[in-house]
Amino acid sequence: MDIRSLRIGDIVTTNGTPANTKEGEYYEVVEINGDESWFDEQDNIKHSGCVSIKPITDRSEYVGGAWVDYLQPIPITDELLKSLNAEFVLRNNGGRVYMIGFCSIQKIINADYYTFTAEAGRWKIRTSKHIKYLHELQHEIFDAGVELKIKL
């Protein structure tokens, strides 16, 4: 992942390489340090940018570190949207539309992305973006001023 695409509070997973993490489990980014770097002589790889993460399913205060290239974005799926309490509103030309507050998330048929649209007030302030991953959805929802409660 690109460290520039991350914000504190983002939910990600790892490839299982960082200590005390498991591939496929969800973690919250609690700190970002883009200045850190380390050259792994054994694998001949330079790691740049690290984050502190904590498991979202664990109630402990454990926080661990991970190089950004060990992180993986979480793809948006219909199941993920349902777990975020997104309200399914209609099928549209084979696609599906969900609502969170005044924000719509539409799965485009035969596309590998969703379209996020926010409309607010009578002035129809509108933004529309293609998104693929949960952290991108988190950014758009936050920027639209809607609270997103994540319970995965």
PDB file of C-alpha atoms in Angstrom:
ATOM      1  CA  MET A   1       0.000   0.000   0.000  1.00  0.00           C
ATOM      2  CA  ASP A   2       1.046   3.589  -0.520  1.00  0.00           C
ATOM      3  CA  ILE A   3       1.575   5.382   2.804  1.00  0.00           C
ATOM      4  CA  ARG A   4       0.097   8.523   1.247  1.00  0.00           C
ATOM      5  CA  SER A   5      -3.249   6.737   0.908  1.00  0.00           C
ATOM      6  CA  LEU A   6      -3.522   6.014   4.643  1.00  0.00           C
ATOM      7  CA  ARG A   7      -5.099   7.990   7.478  1.00  0.00           C
ATOM      8  CA  ILE A   8      -5.282   7.293  11.182  1.00  0.00           C
ATOM      9  CA  GLY A   9      -8.380   5.197  11.815  1.00  0.00           C
ATOM     10  CA  ASP A  10      -8.183   3.301   8.518  1.00  0.00           C
ATOM     11  CA  ILE A  11      -8.969  -0.407   8.653  1.00  0.00           C
ATOM     12  CA  VAL A  12      -6.504  -2.672   6.817  1.00  0.00           C
ATOM     13  CA  THR A  13      -5.223  -6.230   6.897  1.00  0.00           C
ATOM     14  CA  THR A  14      -1.665  -7.574   6.667  1.00  0.00           C
ATOM     15  CA  ASN A  15       0.114 -10.270   4.729  1.00  0.00           C
ATOM     16  CA  GLY A  16       0.844 -11.970   8.076  1.00  0.00           C
ATOM     17  CA  THR A  17       4.521 -10.935   8.134  1.00  0.00           C
ATOM     18  CA  PRO A  18       4.460  -8.347  10.974  1.00  0.00           C
ATOM     19  CA  ALA A  19       4.874  -9.895  14.435  1.00  0.00           C
ATOM     20  CA  ASN A  20       1.614 -10.864  16.165  1.00  0.00           C
ATOM     21  CA  THR A  21      -0.520 -10.357  13.054  1.00  0.00           C
ATOM     22  CA  LYS A  22      -2.516 -12.834  11.014  1.00  0.00           C
ATOM     23  CA  GLU A  23      -3.284 -12.552   7.343  1.00  0.00           C
ATOM     24  CA  GLY A  24      -6.938 -11.683   6.800  1.00  0.00           C
ATOM     25  CA  GLU A  25      -7.565 -10.213  10.251  1.00  0.00           C
ATOM     26  CA  TYR A  26      -8.518  -6.546  10.480  1.00  0.00           C
ATOM     27  CA  TYR A  27      -6.341  -3.855  12.057  1.00  0.00           C
ATOM     28  CA  GLU A  28      -6.848  -0.154  12.725  1.00  0.00           C
ATOM     29  CA  VAL A  29      -4.066   2.274  11.822  1.00  0.00           C
ATOM     30  CA  VAL A  30      -3.304   4.266  14.984  1.00  0.00           C
ATOM     31  CA  GLU A  31      -0.062   6.016  13.980  1.00  0.00           C
ATOM     32  CA  ILE A  32       1.716   6.767  10.688  1.00  0.00           C
ATOM     33  CA  ASN A  33       5.417   7.458  10.234  1.00  0.00           C
ATOM     34  CA  GLY A  34       6.417   8.065   6.641  1.00  0.00           C
ATOM     35  CA  ASP A  35      10.025   8.925   7.533  1.00  0.00           C
ATOM     36  CA  GLU A  36      11.001   5.473   8.803  1.00  0.00           C
ATOM     37  CA  SER A  37      12.930   3.172   6.502  1.00  0.00           C
ATOM     38  CA  TRP A  38      14.905  -0.044   6.786  1.00  0.00           C
ATOM     39  CA  PHE A  39      16.927  -2.107   4.346  1.00  0.00           C
ATOM     40  CA  ASP A  40      16.353  -5.835   4.748  1.00  0.00           C
ATOM     41  CA  GLU A  41      19.702  -7.294   3.648  1.00  0.00           C
ATOM     42  CA  GLN A  42      18.408 -10.861   3.754  1.00  0.00           C
ATOM     43  CA  ASP A  43      15.618 -10.195   1.223  1.00  0.00           C
ATOM     44  CA  ASN A  44      17.395  -7.252  -0.457  1.00  0.00           C
ATOM     45  CA  ILE A  45      14.327  -5.008   0.012  1.00  0.00           C
ATOM     46  CA  LYS A  46      14.093  -1.437   1.247  1.00  0.00           C
ATOM     47  CA  HIS A  47      11.030  -0.839   3.414  1.00  0.00           C
ATOM     48  CA  SER A  48       9.825   2.760   3.609  1.00  0.00           C
ATOM     49  CA  GLY A  49       7.065   4.036   5.847  1.00  0.00           C
ATOM     50  CA  CYS A  50       5.665   2.280   8.863  1.00  0.00           C
ATOM     51  CA  VAL A  51       2.445   2.360  10.833  1.00  0.00           C
ATOM     52  CA  SER A  52       1.275   1.296  14.248  1.00  0.00           C
ATOM     53  CA  ILE A  53      -1.738  -0.968  14.097  1.00  0.00           C
ATOM     54  CA  LYS A  54      -4.052  -2.601  16.603  1.00  0.00           C
ATOM     55  CA  PRO A  55      -6.482  -5.446  16.032  1.00  0.00           C
ATOM     56  CA  ILE A  56     -10.080  -4.260  15.862  1.00  0.00           C
ATOM     57  CA  THR A  57     -11.512  -7.534  17.162  1.00  0.00           C
ATOM     58  CA  ASP A  58      -9.220  -7.692  20.187  1.00  0.00           C
ATOM     59  CA  ARG A  59     -10.165  -5.627  23.217  1.00  0.00           C
ATOM     60  CA  SER A  60      -6.558  -5.491  24.422  1.00  0.00           C
ATOM     61  CA  GLU A  61      -4.464  -2.370  24.116  1.00  0.00           C
ATOM     62  CA  TYR A  62      -1.852  -4.214  22.031  1.00  0.00           C
ATOM     63  CA  VAL A  63      -0.371  -1.994  19.341  1.00  0.00           C
ATOM     64  CA  GLY A  64       2.214  -3.353  16.924  1.00  0.00           C
ATOM     65  CA  GLY A  65       4.249  -1.969  14.093  1.00  0.00           C
ATOM     66  CA  ALA A  66       4.158  -2.858  10.420  1.00  0.00           C
ATOM     67  CA  TRP A  67       5.969  -1.683   7.334  1.00  0.00           C
ATOM     68  CA  VAL A  68       3.473  -0.268   4.874  1.00  0.00           C
ATOM     69  CA  ASP A  69       4.369  -2.805   2.189  1.00  0.00           C
ATOM     70  CA  TYR A  70       3.163  -5.556   4.563  1.00  0.00           C
ATOM     71  CA  LEU A  71      -0.322  -3.989   4.659  1.00  0.00           C
ATOM     72  CA  GLN A  72      -3.119  -4.953   2.313  1.00  0.00           C
ATOM     73  CA  PRO A  73      -6.271  -2.991   1.522  1.00  0.00           C
ATOM     74  CA  ILE A  74      -9.650  -4.604   2.231  1.00  0.00           C
ATOM     75  CA  PRO A  75     -11.765  -4.847  -0.939  1.00  0.00           C
ATOM     76  CA  ILE A  76     -15.313  -3.501  -0.758  1.00  0.00           C
ATOM     77  CA  THR A  77     -17.906  -6.251  -1.193  1.00  0.00           C
ATOM     78  CA  ASP A  78     -21.657  -6.411  -0.742  1.00  0.00           C
ATOM     79  CA  GLU A  79     -21.062  -8.429   2.441  1.00  0.00           C
ATOM     80  CA  LEU A  80     -18.704  -5.755   3.797  1.00  0.00           C
ATOM     81  CA  LEU A  81     -21.242  -3.006   3.057  1.00  0.00           C
ATOM     82  CA  LYS A  82     -23.940  -4.971   4.876  1.00  0.00           C
ATOM     83  CA  SER A  83     -21.628  -5.359   7.898  1.00  0.00           C
ATOM     84  CA  LEU A  84     -21.219  -1.553   7.893  1.00  0.00           C
ATOM     85  CA  ASN A  85     -25.018  -1.233   8.145  1.00  0.00           C
ATOM     86  CA  ALA A  86     -25.248   0.201   4.654  1.00  0.00           C
ATOM     87  CA  GLU A  87     -28.879   0.126   3.582  1.00  0.00           C
ATOM     88  CA  PHE A  88     -29.547  -1.714   0.323  1.00  0.00           C
ATOM     89  CA  VAL A  89     -31.919   0.507  -1.645  1.00  0.00           C
ATOM     90  CA  LEU A  90     -32.214  -0.777  -5.207  1.00  0.00           C
ATOM     91  CA  ARG A  91     -30.863  -2.692  -8.133  1.00  0.00           C
ATOM     92  CA  ASN A  92     -29.844  -0.485 -11.011  1.00  0.00           C
ATOM     93  CA  ASN A  93     -29.154  -2.031 -14.423  1.00  0.00           C
ATOM     94  CA  GLY A  94     -27.697  -5.124 -12.817  1.00  0.00           C
ATOM     95  CA  GLY A  95     -25.730  -3.127 -10.251  1.00  0.00           C
ATOM     96  CA  ARG A  96     -26.650  -2.543  -6.614  1.00  0.00           C
ATOM     97  CA  VAL A  97     -27.015   0.701  -4.655  1.00  0.00           C
ATOM     98  CA  TYR A  98     -26.411   1.046  -0.902  1.00  0.00           C
ATOM     99  CA  MET A  99     -26.870   4.112   1.311  1.00  0.00           C
ATOM    100  CA  ILE A 100     -24.943   5.297   4.362  1.00  0.00           C
ATOM    101  CA  GLY A 101     -26.483   8.571   5.506  1.00  0.00           C
ATOM    102  CA  PHE A 102     -26.831  10.722   2.385  1.00  0.00           C
ATOM    103  CA  CYS A 103     -23.990   8.863   0.662  1.00  0.00           C
ATOM    104  CA  SER A 104     -24.637   6.226  -1.977  1.00  0.00           C
ATOM    105  CA  ILE A 105     -22.307   3.384  -2.879  1.00  0.00           C
ATOM    106  CA  GLN A 106     -23.147   1.754  -6.192  1.00  0.00           C
ATOM    107  CA  LYS A 107     -21.659  -1.453  -7.552  1.00  0.00           C
ATOM    108  CA  ILE A 108     -21.222  -0.998 -11.259  1.00  0.00           C
ATOM    109  CA  ILE A 109     -22.021  -4.123 -13.275  1.00  0.00           C
ATOM    110  CA  ASN A 110     -18.954  -5.680 -14.934  1.00  0.00           C
ATOM    111  CA  ALA A 111     -16.594  -3.271 -13.150  1.00  0.00           C
ATOM    112  CA  ASP A 112     -14.061  -3.929 -10.419  1.00  0.00           C
ATOM    113  CA  TYR A 113     -14.989  -0.788  -8.466  1.00  0.00           C
ATOM    114  CA  TYR A 114     -17.877   0.932  -6.702  1.00  0.00           C
ATOM    115  CA  THR A 115     -18.990   4.505  -7.314  1.00  0.00           C
ATOM    116  CA  PHE A 116     -19.280   6.660  -4.190  1.00  0.00           C
ATOM    117  CA  THR A 117     -21.586   9.697  -4.390  1.00  0.00           C
ATOM    118  CA  ALA A 118     -22.427  12.226  -1.697  1.00  0.00           C
ATOM    119  CA  GLU A 119     -25.235  14.760  -2.078  1.00  0.00           C
ATOM    120  CA  ALA A 120     -25.996  17.207   0.693  1.00  0.00           C
ATOM    121  CA  GLY A 121     -28.556  19.938   1.157  1.00  0.00           C
ATOM    122  CA  ARG A 122     -30.702  21.712  -1.342  1.00  0.00           C
ATOM    123  CA  TRP A 123     -27.606  22.966  -3.194  1.00  0.00           C
ATOM    124  CA  LYS A 124     -26.762  19.394  -4.188  1.00  0.00           C
ATOM    125  CA  ILE A 125     -23.133  19.531  -3.173  1.00  0.00           C
ATOM    126  CA  ARG A 126     -21.930  16.441  -4.949  1.00  0.00           C
ATOM    127  CA  THR A 127     -18.804  14.380  -5.166  1.00  0.00           C
ATOM    128  CA  SER A 128     -18.469  11.180  -7.116  1.00  0.00           C
ATOM    129  CA  LYS A 129     -15.460   8.861  -7.050  1.00  0.00           C
ATOM    130  CA  HIS A 130     -14.516   5.340  -7.989  1.00  0.00           C
ATOM    131  CA  ILE A 131     -13.424   3.346  -4.955  1.00  0.00           C
ATOM    132  CA  LYS A 132     -12.295  -0.243  -4.436  1.00  0.00           C
ATOM    133  CA  TYR A 133     -11.194  -0.491  -0.823  1.00  0.00           C
ATOM    134  CA  LEU A 134     -12.579   0.028   2.670  1.00  0.00           C
ATOM    135  CA  HIS A 135     -10.033   2.708   3.599  1.00  0.00           C
ATOM    136  CA  GLU A 136     -11.062   4.717   0.513  1.00  0.00           C
ATOM    137  CA  LEU A 137     -14.707   4.443   1.574  1.00  0.00           C
ATOM    138  CA  GLN A 138     -13.723   5.546   5.091  1.00  0.00           C
ATOM    139  CA  HIS A 139     -12.054   8.680   3.655  1.00  0.00           C
ATOM    140  CA  GLU A 140     -15.024   9.605   1.472  1.00  0.00           C
ATOM    141  CA  ILE A 141     -17.572   9.034   4.237  1.00  0.00           C
ATOM    142  CA  PHE A 142     -15.486  11.101   6.691  1.00  0.00           C
ATOM    143  CA  ASP A 143     -14.980  13.911   4.150  1.00  0.00           C
ATOM    144  CA  ALA A 144     -18.755  13.982   3.572  1.00  0.00           C
ATOM    145  CA  GLY A 145     -19.284  14.491   7.306  1.00  0.00           C
ATOM    146  CA  VAL A 146     -21.032  11.177   7.927  1.00  0.00           C
ATOM    147  CA  GLU A 147     -20.075   8.965  10.837  1.00  0.00           C
ATOM    148  CA  LEU A 148     -19.186   5.421   9.832  1.00  0.00           C
ATOM    149  CA  LYS A 149     -19.343   2.877  12.633  1.00  0.00           C
ATOM    150  CA  ILE A 150     -17.216  -0.092  11.749  1.00  0.00           C
ATOM    151  CA  LYS A 151     -18.005  -3.383  13.439  1.00  0.00           C
ATOM    152  CA  LEU A 152     -16.486  -6.216  11.452  1.00  0.00           C
TER     153      LEU A 152
END
